[in-house]
C-alpha positions as YAML, in Angstrom:
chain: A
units: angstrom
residues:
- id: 1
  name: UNK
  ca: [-12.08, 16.20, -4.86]
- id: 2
  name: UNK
  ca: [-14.21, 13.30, -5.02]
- id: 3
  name: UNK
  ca: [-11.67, 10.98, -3.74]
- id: 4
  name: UNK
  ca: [-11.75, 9.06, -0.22]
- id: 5
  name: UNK
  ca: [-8.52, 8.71, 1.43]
- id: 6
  name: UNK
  ca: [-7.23, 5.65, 3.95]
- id: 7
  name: UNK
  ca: [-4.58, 5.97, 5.90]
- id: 8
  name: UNK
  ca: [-3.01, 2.93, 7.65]
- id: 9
  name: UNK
  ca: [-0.35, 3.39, 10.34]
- id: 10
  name: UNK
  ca: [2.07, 0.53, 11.80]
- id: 11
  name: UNK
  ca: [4.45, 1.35, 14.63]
- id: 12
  name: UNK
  ca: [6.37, -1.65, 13.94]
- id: 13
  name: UNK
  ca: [9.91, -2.22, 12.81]
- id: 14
  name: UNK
  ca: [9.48, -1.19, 9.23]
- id: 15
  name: UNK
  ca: [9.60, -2.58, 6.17]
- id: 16
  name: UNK
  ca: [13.38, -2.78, 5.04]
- id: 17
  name: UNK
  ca: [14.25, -4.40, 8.51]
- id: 18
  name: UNK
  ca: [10.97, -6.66, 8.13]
- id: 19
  name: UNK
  ca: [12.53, -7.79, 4.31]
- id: 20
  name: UNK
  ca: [15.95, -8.45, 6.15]
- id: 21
  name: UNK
  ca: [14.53, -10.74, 8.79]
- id: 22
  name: UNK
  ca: [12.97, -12.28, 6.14]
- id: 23
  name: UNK
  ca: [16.07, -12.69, 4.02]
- id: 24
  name: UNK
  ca: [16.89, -16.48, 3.25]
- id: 25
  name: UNK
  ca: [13.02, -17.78, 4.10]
- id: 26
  name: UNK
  ca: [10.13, -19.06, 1.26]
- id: 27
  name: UNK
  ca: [7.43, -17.49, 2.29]
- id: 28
  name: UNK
  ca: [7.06, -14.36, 0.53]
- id: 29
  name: UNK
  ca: [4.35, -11.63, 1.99]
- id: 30
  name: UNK
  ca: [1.89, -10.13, -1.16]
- id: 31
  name: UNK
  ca: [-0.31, -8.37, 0.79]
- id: 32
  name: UNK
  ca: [0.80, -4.88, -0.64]
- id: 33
  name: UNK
  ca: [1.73, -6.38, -3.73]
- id: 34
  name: UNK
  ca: [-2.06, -7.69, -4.20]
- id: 35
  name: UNK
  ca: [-3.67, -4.18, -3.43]
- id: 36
  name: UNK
  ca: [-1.37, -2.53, -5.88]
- id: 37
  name: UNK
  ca: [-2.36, -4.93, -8.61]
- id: 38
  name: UNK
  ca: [-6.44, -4.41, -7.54]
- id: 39
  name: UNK
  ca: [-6.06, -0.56, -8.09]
- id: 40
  name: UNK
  ca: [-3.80, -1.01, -10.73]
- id: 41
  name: UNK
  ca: [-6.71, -2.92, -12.95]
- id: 42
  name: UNK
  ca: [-9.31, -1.07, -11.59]
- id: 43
  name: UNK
  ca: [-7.51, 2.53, -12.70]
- id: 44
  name: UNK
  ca: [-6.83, 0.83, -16.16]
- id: 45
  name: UNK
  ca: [-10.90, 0.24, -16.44]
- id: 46
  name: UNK
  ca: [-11.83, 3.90, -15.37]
- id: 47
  name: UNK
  ca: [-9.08, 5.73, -14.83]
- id: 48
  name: UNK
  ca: [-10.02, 7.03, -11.65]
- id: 49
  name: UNK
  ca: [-6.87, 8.18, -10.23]
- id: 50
  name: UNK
  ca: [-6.97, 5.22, -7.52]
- id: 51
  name: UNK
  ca: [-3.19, 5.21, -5.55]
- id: 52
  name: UNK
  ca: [-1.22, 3.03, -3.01]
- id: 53
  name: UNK
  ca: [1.60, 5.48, -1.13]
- id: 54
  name: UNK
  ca: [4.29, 3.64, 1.18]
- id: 55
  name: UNK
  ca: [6.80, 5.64, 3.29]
- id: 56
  name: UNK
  ca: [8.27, 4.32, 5.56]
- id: 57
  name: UNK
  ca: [9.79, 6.31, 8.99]
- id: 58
  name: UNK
  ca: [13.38, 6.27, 9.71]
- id: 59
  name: UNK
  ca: [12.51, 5.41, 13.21]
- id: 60
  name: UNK
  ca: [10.51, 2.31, 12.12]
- id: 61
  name: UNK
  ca: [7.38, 1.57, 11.16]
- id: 62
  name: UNK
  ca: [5.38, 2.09, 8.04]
- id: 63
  name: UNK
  ca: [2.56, 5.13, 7.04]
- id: 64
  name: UNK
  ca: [0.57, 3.67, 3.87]
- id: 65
  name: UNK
  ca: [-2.25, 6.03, 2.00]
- id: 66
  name: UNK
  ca: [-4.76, 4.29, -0.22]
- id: 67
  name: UNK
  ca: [-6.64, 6.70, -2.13]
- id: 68
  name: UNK
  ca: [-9.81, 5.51, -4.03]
- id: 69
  name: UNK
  ca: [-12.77, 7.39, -6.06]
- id: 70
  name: UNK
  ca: [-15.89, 8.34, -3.78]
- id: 71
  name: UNK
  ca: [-19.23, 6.92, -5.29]
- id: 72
  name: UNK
  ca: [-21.78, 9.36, -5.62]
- id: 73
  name: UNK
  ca: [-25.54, 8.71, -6.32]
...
């Protein structure tokens, strides 16, 4: 469909249990938050259908799919 997906697995202990570990610090992680904004501005120049998908297991750990538009020549 002219569309390249990434998918990007972490066996670790999750996100929610990650953000209540980190409950009471500074530091705040934007690493997500950044690539959402990228592929927000990037679908607002083209609309190319460009996506960030999060779940998250019940068991732990975190499944993320980054879809972006394939370049063809």
């Amino acid at each position: 469909n002219g569309h390249i997906v990434c998918h990007v697995i972490d066996d670790g202990i999750g996100m929610k249990k990650s953000k209540e570990l980190q409950a009471g610090k500074t530091r705040k992680s934007t690493g997500i938050e950044n690539v959402q904004e990228r592929l927000d501005i990037l679908n607002g120049i083209d609309q190319q259908g460009l996506k960030l998908d999060i779940k998250e297991s019940k068991t732990g750990g975190t499944h993320i799919e980054i879809t972006i538009a394939a370049i063809s020549s």
